[in-house]
Short mmCIF file of C-alpha atoms in Angstrom, two decimals:
data_model
loop_
_atom_site.label_atom_id
_atom_site.label_comp_id
_atom_site.label_asym_id
_atom_site.label_seq_id
_atom_site.Cartn_x
_atom_site.Cartn_y
_atom_site.Cartn_z
CA SER E 1 103.74 79.52 157.16
CA TYR E 2 106.49 77.94 159.11
CA ARG E 3 109.43 78.94 156.82
CA MET E 4 107.87 82.24 156.01
CA GLY E 5 107.84 83.32 159.76
CA ASP E 6 104.76 82.11 161.49
CA GLU E 7 105.71 78.87 163.40
CA THR E 8 102.52 78.29 165.14
CA PHE E 9 100.08 78.87 162.30
CA PHE E 10 99.73 75.15 161.00
CA SER E 11 100.64 73.32 164.36
CA LYS E 12 99.16 71.65 167.22
CA GLY E 13 96.87 73.80 168.90
CA GLY E 14 97.97 76.67 166.30
CA THR E 15 95.87 78.97 164.41
CA VAL E 16 95.02 75.96 162.14
CA ASN E 17 95.03 73.10 164.60
CA THR E 18 96.59 70.13 162.93
CA GLU E 19 94.93 67.87 165.58
CA LEU E 20 91.50 68.64 164.32
CA PRO E 21 89.69 68.05 160.84
CA MET E 22 89.96 70.96 158.42
CA THR E 23 89.13 71.75 154.98
CA VAL E 24 92.32 73.48 152.93
CA VAL E 25 90.92 75.64 149.88
CA THR E 26 93.42 76.59 147.07
CA GLN E 27 92.32 79.19 144.85
CA PHE E 28 94.28 79.52 141.45
CA LEU E 29 93.61 83.38 140.30
CA THR E 30 94.07 84.58 136.89
CA THR E 31 94.94 87.96 135.36
CA ASP E 32 91.56 88.40 133.83
CA GLY E 33 89.61 86.31 136.52
CA THR E 34 88.40 83.69 134.27
CA ASP E 35 89.22 79.93 133.92
CA THR E 36 91.36 80.68 130.67
CA GLY E 37 93.39 83.86 131.95
CA ASP E 38 97.18 83.56 132.87
CA LEU E 39 97.77 82.21 136.32
CA LYS E 40 98.92 85.20 138.54
CA GLU E 41 98.48 83.96 142.20
CA ILE E 42 97.71 81.13 144.19
CA ARG E 43 95.64 81.53 147.36
CA ARG E 44 95.19 79.23 150.15
CA ILE E 45 92.71 79.37 152.97
CA TYR E 46 91.39 76.95 155.58
CA VAL E 47 88.03 76.04 157.04
CA GLN E 48 87.99 74.59 160.63
CA ASN E 49 85.16 74.38 163.17
CA GLY E 50 82.96 76.45 160.75
CA LYS E 51 85.42 79.36 160.85
CA VAL E 52 87.29 80.56 157.49
CA ILE E 53 91.02 81.30 158.17
CA GLN E 54 93.01 83.45 156.03
CA ASN E 55 96.49 82.05 155.34
CA SER E 56 99.48 83.38 157.56
CA LYS E 57 101.31 86.69 156.35
CA ILE E 58 105.01 86.56 155.50
CA SER E 59 107.28 87.88 158.15
CA ALA E 60 109.56 90.71 157.30
CA ASP E 61 112.60 89.17 159.16
CA LYS E 62 112.18 86.24 156.78
CA ILE E 63 111.57 87.74 153.25
CA PRO E 64 111.51 91.63 153.47
CA ALA E 65 110.53 92.14 149.98
CA ALA E 66 107.46 90.04 150.50
CA ALA E 67 106.55 91.10 154.03
CA GLY E 68 102.90 91.16 154.78
CA LYS E 69 102.08 88.97 151.67
CA ASP E 70 99.85 85.90 152.10
CA SER E 71 99.80 83.89 148.73
CA ILE E 72 101.90 82.65 146.15
CA THR E 73 103.02 85.28 143.11
CA ASP E 74 106.06 85.49 141.10
CA GLU E 75 107.09 88.50 143.08
CA VAL E 76 106.68 86.43 146.37
CA CYS E 77 108.54 83.45 144.71
CA GLN E 78 111.50 85.65 143.61
CA ALA E 79 111.75 87.26 146.90
CA GLY E 80 111.96 84.14 148.47
CA LYS E 81 114.46 82.69 146.40
CA ALA E 82 116.83 85.76 147.10
CA ALA E 83 116.34 85.93 150.56
CA PHE E 84 116.52 82.18 151.13
CA VAL E 85 119.82 82.21 148.89
CA ASN E 86 118.17 79.62 146.54
CA HIS E 87 118.59 79.05 142.85
CA ASP E 88 115.39 80.65 140.98
CA ASP E 89 114.39 77.58 138.88
CA PHE E 90 110.53 78.74 139.03
CA THR E 91 111.25 82.14 137.05
CA LYS E 92 113.27 80.19 134.45
CA LYS E 93 110.48 77.57 133.98
CA GLY E 94 107.93 80.30 133.62
CA GLY E 95 106.74 81.27 136.74
CA LEU E 96 103.03 81.03 137.60
CA ALA E 97 102.27 81.72 133.95
CA GLY E 98 104.10 78.57 132.98
CA MET E 99 102.67 76.52 135.80
CA GLY E 100 99.04 77.80 134.68
CA ALA E 101 99.73 76.65 131.24
CA SER E 102 100.94 73.07 132.44
CA LEU E 103 97.47 73.13 134.55
CA LYS E 104 95.52 73.91 131.55
CA ARG E 105 96.90 70.84 129.81
CA GLY E 106 95.37 68.46 132.49
CA MET E 107 97.07 67.04 135.52
CA VAL E 108 96.31 64.14 137.77
CA LEU E 109 96.37 64.52 141.89
CA VAL E 110 98.10 61.48 143.13
CA LEU E 111 98.76 60.79 146.82
CA SER E 112 100.76 58.67 148.38
CA LEU E 113 102.88 58.38 151.74
CA TRP E 114 106.89 57.94 151.38
CA ASP E 115 109.92 58.16 153.15
CA ASP E 116 113.38 59.22 152.55
CA THR E 117 116.33 57.34 153.68
CA LEU E 118 118.78 59.86 152.15
CA THR E 119 117.52 63.19 153.81
CA ARG E 120 114.81 61.87 155.96
CA MET E 121 112.43 64.62 154.75
CA LYS E 122 114.27 67.16 156.50
CA TRP E 123 113.50 69.41 153.23
CA LEU E 124 109.84 69.26 154.30
CA ASP E 125 109.71 69.78 158.16
CA SER E 126 113.16 70.45 159.45
CA ALA E 127 116.31 72.33 158.83
CA THR E 128 118.36 72.13 155.78
CA PRO E 129 121.67 74.13 156.24
CA SER E 130 124.02 74.04 153.59
CA LYS E 131 126.77 71.39 153.40
CA ASP E 132 129.61 74.05 153.17
CA GLY E 133 128.25 75.42 156.64
CA LYS E 134 127.67 78.85 155.24
CA ARG E 135 123.86 78.76 155.80
CA THR E 136 122.59 77.28 159.39
CA ALA E 137 119.32 76.68 161.03
CA ALA E 138 119.62 80.55 162.22
CA ASP E 139 119.34 81.92 158.85
CA PRO E 140 116.15 82.92 157.05
CA GLY E 141 114.42 79.76 155.08
CA VAL E 142 116.78 77.06 156.30
CA LYS E 143 114.50 76.01 159.29
CA ARG E 144 111.17 74.75 157.50
CA GLY E 145 109.42 73.07 160.23
CA PRO E 146 109.57 71.89 163.94
CA CYS E 147 110.90 68.55 163.57
CA ALA E 148 114.52 67.87 164.98
CA MET E 149 117.43 67.09 162.28
CA THR E 150 117.72 63.61 164.17
CA ALA E 151 113.87 62.81 163.33
CA GLY E 152 112.42 61.04 160.50
CA SER E 153 114.03 57.84 160.27
CA PRO E 154 112.25 55.71 157.71
CA SER E 155 112.46 52.51 159.90
CA GLN E 156 110.96 54.25 162.97
CA LEU E 157 108.34 55.68 161.09
CA ARG E 158 107.25 52.58 159.29
CA GLY E 159 107.37 50.88 162.52
CA GLN E 160 105.31 53.47 164.27
CA TYR E 161 102.70 53.75 161.43
CA PRO E 162 102.52 50.35 160.02
CA THR E 163 99.01 50.70 158.81
CA ALA E 164 99.52 54.42 157.52
CA HIS E 165 97.69 54.77 154.04
CA VAL E 166 95.92 57.40 151.74
#
């Protein structure tokens, strides 16, 4: 949501308040509505305090070609790659249909906590300007979350949360 233009949707005190318990529901929708059809859309909804919250909508100033959309489709992915000036590896690898085929083969959900000494996890929740300086935090898609570019020191995180676990 943040990268797509709604910077308060999933946040402290936001539409989905990250300081409160929540349930995240991810729906995998197929072309024919069955479990065996080709994957065509991934939709996310949230449940908090007994209330169902639909995912935020993409802002026209972030991804004009996907403005108003609120789920993941091939078209949204392609529009995002173009708007954010990112290489489109997703389409080359088969898009959602390719991902669906992989899911049908079976996957295991693995959760872990980790940090990143090289990039400080900026790709997740900070800004990731280009090394050549052509794309800055002011450009669509560069700012991915509210964290400062100086945040995310692994030694600080490990010291601050020594008992973190999944």
